[in-house]
PDB file of C-alpha atoms in Angstrom:
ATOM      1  CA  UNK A   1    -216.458  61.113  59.286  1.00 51.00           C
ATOM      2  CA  UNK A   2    -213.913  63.242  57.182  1.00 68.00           C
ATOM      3  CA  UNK A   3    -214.777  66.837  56.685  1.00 82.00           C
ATOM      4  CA  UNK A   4    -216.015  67.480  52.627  1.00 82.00           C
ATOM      5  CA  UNK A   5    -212.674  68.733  51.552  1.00 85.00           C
ATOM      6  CA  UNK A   6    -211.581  65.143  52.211  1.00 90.00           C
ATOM      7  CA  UNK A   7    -214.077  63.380  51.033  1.00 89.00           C
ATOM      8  CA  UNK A   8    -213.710  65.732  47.927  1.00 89.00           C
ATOM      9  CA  UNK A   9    -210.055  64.796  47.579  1.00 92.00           C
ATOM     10  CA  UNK A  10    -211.178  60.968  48.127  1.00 92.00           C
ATOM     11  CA  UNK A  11    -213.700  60.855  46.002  1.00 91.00           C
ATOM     12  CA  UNK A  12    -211.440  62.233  42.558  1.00 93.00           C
ATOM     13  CA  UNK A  13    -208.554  59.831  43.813  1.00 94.00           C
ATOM     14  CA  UNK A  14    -211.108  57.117  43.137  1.00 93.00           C
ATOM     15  CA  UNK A  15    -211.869  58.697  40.018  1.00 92.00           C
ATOM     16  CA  UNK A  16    -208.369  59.011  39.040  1.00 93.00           C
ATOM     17  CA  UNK A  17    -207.941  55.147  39.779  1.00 93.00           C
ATOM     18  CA  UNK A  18    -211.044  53.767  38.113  1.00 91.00           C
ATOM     19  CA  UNK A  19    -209.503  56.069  34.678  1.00 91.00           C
ATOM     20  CA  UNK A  20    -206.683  53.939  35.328  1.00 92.00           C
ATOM     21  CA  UNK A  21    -208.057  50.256  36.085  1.00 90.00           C
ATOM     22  CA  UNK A  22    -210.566  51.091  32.835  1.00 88.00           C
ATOM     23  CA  UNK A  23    -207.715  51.911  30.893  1.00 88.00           C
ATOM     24  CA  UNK A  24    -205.479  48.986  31.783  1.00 87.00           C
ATOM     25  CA  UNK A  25    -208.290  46.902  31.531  1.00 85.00           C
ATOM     26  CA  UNK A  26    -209.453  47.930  28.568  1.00 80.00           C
ATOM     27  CA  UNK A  27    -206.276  47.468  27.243  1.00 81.00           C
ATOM     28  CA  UNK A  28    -205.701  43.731  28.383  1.00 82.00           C
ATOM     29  CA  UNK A  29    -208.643  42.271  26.966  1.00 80.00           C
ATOM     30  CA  UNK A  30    -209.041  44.201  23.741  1.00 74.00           C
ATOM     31  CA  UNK A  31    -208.256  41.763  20.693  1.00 72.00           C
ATOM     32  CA  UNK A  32    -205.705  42.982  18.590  1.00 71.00           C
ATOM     33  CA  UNK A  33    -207.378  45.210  15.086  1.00 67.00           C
ATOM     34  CA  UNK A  34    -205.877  45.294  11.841  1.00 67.00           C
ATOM     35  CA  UNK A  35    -205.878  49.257  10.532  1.00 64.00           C
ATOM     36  CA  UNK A  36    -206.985  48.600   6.715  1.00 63.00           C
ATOM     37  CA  UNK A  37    -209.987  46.722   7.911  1.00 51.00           C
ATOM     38  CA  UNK A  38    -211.902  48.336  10.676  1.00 54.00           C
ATOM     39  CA  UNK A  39    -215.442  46.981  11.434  1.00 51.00           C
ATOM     40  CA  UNK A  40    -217.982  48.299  13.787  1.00 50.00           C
ATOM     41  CA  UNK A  41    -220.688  46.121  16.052  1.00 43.00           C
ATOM     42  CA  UNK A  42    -223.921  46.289  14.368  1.00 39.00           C
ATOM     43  CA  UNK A  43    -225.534  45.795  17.774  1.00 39.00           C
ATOM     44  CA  UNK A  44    -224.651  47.687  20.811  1.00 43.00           C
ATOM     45  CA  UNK A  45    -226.965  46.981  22.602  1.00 45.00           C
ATOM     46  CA  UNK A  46    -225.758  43.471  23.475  1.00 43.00           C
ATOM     47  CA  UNK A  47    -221.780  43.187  24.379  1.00 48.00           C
ATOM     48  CA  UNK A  48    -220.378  40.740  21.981  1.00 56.00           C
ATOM     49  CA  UNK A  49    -217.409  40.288  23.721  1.00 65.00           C
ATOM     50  CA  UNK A  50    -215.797  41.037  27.169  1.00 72.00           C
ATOM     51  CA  UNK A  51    -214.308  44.150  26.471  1.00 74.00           C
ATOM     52  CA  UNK A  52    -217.728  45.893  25.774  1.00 79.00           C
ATOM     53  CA  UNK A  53    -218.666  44.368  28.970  1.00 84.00           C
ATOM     54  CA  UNK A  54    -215.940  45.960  30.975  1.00 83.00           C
ATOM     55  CA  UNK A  55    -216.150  49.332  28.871  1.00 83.00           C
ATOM     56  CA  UNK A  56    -219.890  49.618  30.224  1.00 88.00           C
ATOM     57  CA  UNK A  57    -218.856  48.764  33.747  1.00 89.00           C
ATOM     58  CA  UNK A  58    -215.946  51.464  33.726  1.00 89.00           C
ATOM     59  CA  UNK A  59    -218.034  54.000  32.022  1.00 90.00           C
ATOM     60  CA  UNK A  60    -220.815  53.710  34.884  1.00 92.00           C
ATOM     61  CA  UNK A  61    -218.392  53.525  37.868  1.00 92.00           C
ATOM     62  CA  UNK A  62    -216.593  56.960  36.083  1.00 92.00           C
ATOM     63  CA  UNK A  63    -220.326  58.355  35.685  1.00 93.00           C
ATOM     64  CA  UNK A  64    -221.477  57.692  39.133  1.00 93.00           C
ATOM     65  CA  UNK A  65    -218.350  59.125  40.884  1.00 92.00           C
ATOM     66  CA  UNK A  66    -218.692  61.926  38.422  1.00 92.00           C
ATOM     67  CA  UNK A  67    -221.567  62.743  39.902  1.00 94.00           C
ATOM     68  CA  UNK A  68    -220.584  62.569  43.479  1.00 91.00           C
ATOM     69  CA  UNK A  69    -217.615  64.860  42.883  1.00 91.00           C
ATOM     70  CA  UNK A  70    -219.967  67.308  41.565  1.00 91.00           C
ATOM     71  CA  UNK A  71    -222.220  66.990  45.017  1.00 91.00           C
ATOM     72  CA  UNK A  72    -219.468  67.518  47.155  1.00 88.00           C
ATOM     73  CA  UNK A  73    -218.525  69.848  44.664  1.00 88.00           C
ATOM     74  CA  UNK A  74    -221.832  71.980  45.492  1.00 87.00           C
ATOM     75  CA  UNK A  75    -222.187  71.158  49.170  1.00 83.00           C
ATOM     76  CA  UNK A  76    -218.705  73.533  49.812  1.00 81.00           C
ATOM     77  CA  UNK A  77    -219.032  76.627  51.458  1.00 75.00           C
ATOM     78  CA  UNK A  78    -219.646  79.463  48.590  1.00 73.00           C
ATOM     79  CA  UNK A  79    -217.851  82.351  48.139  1.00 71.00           C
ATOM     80  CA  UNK A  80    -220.799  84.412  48.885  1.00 71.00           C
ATOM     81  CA  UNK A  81    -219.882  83.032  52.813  1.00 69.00           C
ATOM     82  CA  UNK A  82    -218.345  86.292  54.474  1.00 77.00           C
ATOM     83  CA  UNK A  83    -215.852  86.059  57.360  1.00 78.00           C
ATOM     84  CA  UNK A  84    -218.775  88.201  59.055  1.00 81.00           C
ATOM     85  CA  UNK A  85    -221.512  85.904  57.969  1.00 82.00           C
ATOM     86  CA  UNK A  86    -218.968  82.769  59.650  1.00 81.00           C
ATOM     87  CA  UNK A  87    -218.653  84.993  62.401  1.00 86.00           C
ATOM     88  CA  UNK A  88    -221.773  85.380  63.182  1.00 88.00           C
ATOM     89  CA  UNK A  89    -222.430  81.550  63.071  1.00 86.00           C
ATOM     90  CA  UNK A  90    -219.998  80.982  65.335  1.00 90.00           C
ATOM     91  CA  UNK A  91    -221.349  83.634  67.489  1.00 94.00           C
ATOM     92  CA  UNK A  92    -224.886  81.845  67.606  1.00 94.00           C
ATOM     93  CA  UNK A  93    -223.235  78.115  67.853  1.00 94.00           C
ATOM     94  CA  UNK A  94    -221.754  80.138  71.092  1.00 96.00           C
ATOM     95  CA  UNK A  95    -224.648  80.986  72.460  1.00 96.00           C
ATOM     96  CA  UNK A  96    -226.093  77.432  71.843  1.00 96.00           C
ATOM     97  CA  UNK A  97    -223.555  75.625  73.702  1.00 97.00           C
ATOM     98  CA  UNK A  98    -223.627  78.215  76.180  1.00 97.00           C
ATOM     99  CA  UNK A  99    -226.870  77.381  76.614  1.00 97.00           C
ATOM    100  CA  UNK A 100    -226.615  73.553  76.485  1.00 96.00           C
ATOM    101  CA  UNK A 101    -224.294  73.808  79.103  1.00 97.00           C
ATOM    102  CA  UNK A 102    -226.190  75.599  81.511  1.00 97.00           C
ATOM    103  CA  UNK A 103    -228.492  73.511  80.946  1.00 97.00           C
ATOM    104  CA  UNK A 104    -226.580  69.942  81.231  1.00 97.00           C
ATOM    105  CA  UNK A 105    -225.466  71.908  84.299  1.00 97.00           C
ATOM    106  CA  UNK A 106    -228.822  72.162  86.378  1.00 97.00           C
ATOM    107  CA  UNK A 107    -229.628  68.177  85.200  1.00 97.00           C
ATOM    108  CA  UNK A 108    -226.347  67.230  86.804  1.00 97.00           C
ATOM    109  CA  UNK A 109    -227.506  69.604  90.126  1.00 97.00           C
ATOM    110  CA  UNK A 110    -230.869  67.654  90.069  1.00 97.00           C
ATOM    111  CA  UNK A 111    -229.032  64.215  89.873  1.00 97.00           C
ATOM    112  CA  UNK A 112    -226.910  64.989  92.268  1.00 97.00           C
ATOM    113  CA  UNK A 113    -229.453  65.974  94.865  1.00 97.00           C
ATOM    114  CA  UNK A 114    -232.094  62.889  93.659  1.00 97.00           C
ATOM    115  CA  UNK A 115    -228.829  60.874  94.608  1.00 97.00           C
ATOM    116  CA  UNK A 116    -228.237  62.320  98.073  1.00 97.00           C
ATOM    117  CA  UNK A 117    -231.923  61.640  98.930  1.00 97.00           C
ATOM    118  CA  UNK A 118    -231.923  57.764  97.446  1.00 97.00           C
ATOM    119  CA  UNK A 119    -228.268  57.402  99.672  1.00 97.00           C
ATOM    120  CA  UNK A 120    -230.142  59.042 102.824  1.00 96.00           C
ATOM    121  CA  UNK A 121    -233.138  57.190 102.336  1.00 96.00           C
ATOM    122  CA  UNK A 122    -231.197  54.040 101.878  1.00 96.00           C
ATOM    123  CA  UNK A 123    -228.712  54.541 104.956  1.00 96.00           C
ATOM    124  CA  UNK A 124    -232.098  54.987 107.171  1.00 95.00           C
ATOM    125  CA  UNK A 125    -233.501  51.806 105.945  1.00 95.00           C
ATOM    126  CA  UNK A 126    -230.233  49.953 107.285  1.00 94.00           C
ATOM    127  CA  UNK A 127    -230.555  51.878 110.142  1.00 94.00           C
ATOM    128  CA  UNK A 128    -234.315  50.385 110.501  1.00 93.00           C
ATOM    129  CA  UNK A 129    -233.205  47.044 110.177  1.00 93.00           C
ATOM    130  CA  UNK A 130    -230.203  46.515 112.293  1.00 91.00           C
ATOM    131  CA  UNK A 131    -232.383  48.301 114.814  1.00 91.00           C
ATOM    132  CA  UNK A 132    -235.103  45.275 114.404  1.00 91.00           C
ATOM    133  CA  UNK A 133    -232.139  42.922 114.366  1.00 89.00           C
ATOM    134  CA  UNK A 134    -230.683  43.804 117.682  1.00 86.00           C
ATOM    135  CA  UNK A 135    -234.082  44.815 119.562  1.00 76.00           C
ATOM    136  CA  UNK A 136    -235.486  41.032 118.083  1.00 58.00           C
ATOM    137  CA  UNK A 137    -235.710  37.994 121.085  1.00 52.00           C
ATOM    138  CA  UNK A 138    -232.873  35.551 120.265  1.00 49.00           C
ATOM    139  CA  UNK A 139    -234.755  31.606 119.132  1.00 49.00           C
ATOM    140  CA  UNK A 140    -231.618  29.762 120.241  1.00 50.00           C
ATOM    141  CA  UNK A 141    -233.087  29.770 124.110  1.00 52.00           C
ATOM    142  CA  UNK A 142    -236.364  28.408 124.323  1.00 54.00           C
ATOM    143  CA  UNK A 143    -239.079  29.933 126.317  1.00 53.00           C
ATOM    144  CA  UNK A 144    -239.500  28.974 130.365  1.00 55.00           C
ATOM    145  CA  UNK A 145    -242.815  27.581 131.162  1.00 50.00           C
TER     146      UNK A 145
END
């Protein structure tokens, strides 16, 4: 996952690109208007043609990433963030991985030692059973009556 500056810079190069597709869009498909005799749609809530179709689309793509600019906008660090308040932080994310470690440290010593038991206990089970394999009678020589 990219850090916010990132996604901030992402985020208004896909702005800047849907500005462009609307434009070029927009552009393609509207029909040509004569200047002396300019009408306007008496409904707008129903596109009558393509182009208010696409103008819609564009304007709530635009709208949407808008808005997620301005959230990334407001999830950067403010101003108000000190080196000595970032400092600090770091000092306590320290101490919490210190901590962790010491931690992951003692669960690795307990695994370690569970381990040694399970390969002792297993190495005197063998032990067990080769010594009832070679103490066993043999079948292949039947018994003398």
């Amino acid at each position: 996952m990219a850090d916010r500056l990132t996604q901030l810079q992402d985020a208004v190069n896909s702005l800047a690109d849907q500005f462009c597709n609307a434009t070029g869009v927009l552009q393609q498909c509207a029909p040509p208007a004569s200047f002396s005799n300019i009408q306007t749609a008496i409904n707008k809530d129903q596109p009558s043609n393509p182009t208010e179709e696409y103008a819609q689309l564009f304007a709530a793509l635009i709208a949407r990433t808008a808005k997620d600019v301005d959230v990334l906008i407001d999830s950067l660090p403010s101003e108000e963030s000190t080196a000595a308040l970032q400092a600090a932080s770091l000092r306590q994310l320290e101490e919490e991985n210190q901590e962790a470690a010491a931690r992951l440290e003692e669960v690795v010593y307990r695994g370690d030692m569970l381990l040694e038991k399970i390969q002792s206990a297993l190495a005197d089970i063998a032990q067990s059973q080769l010594r009832t394999r070679s103490g066993a009678p043999s079948q292949s020589t039947p018994p003398e009556s």
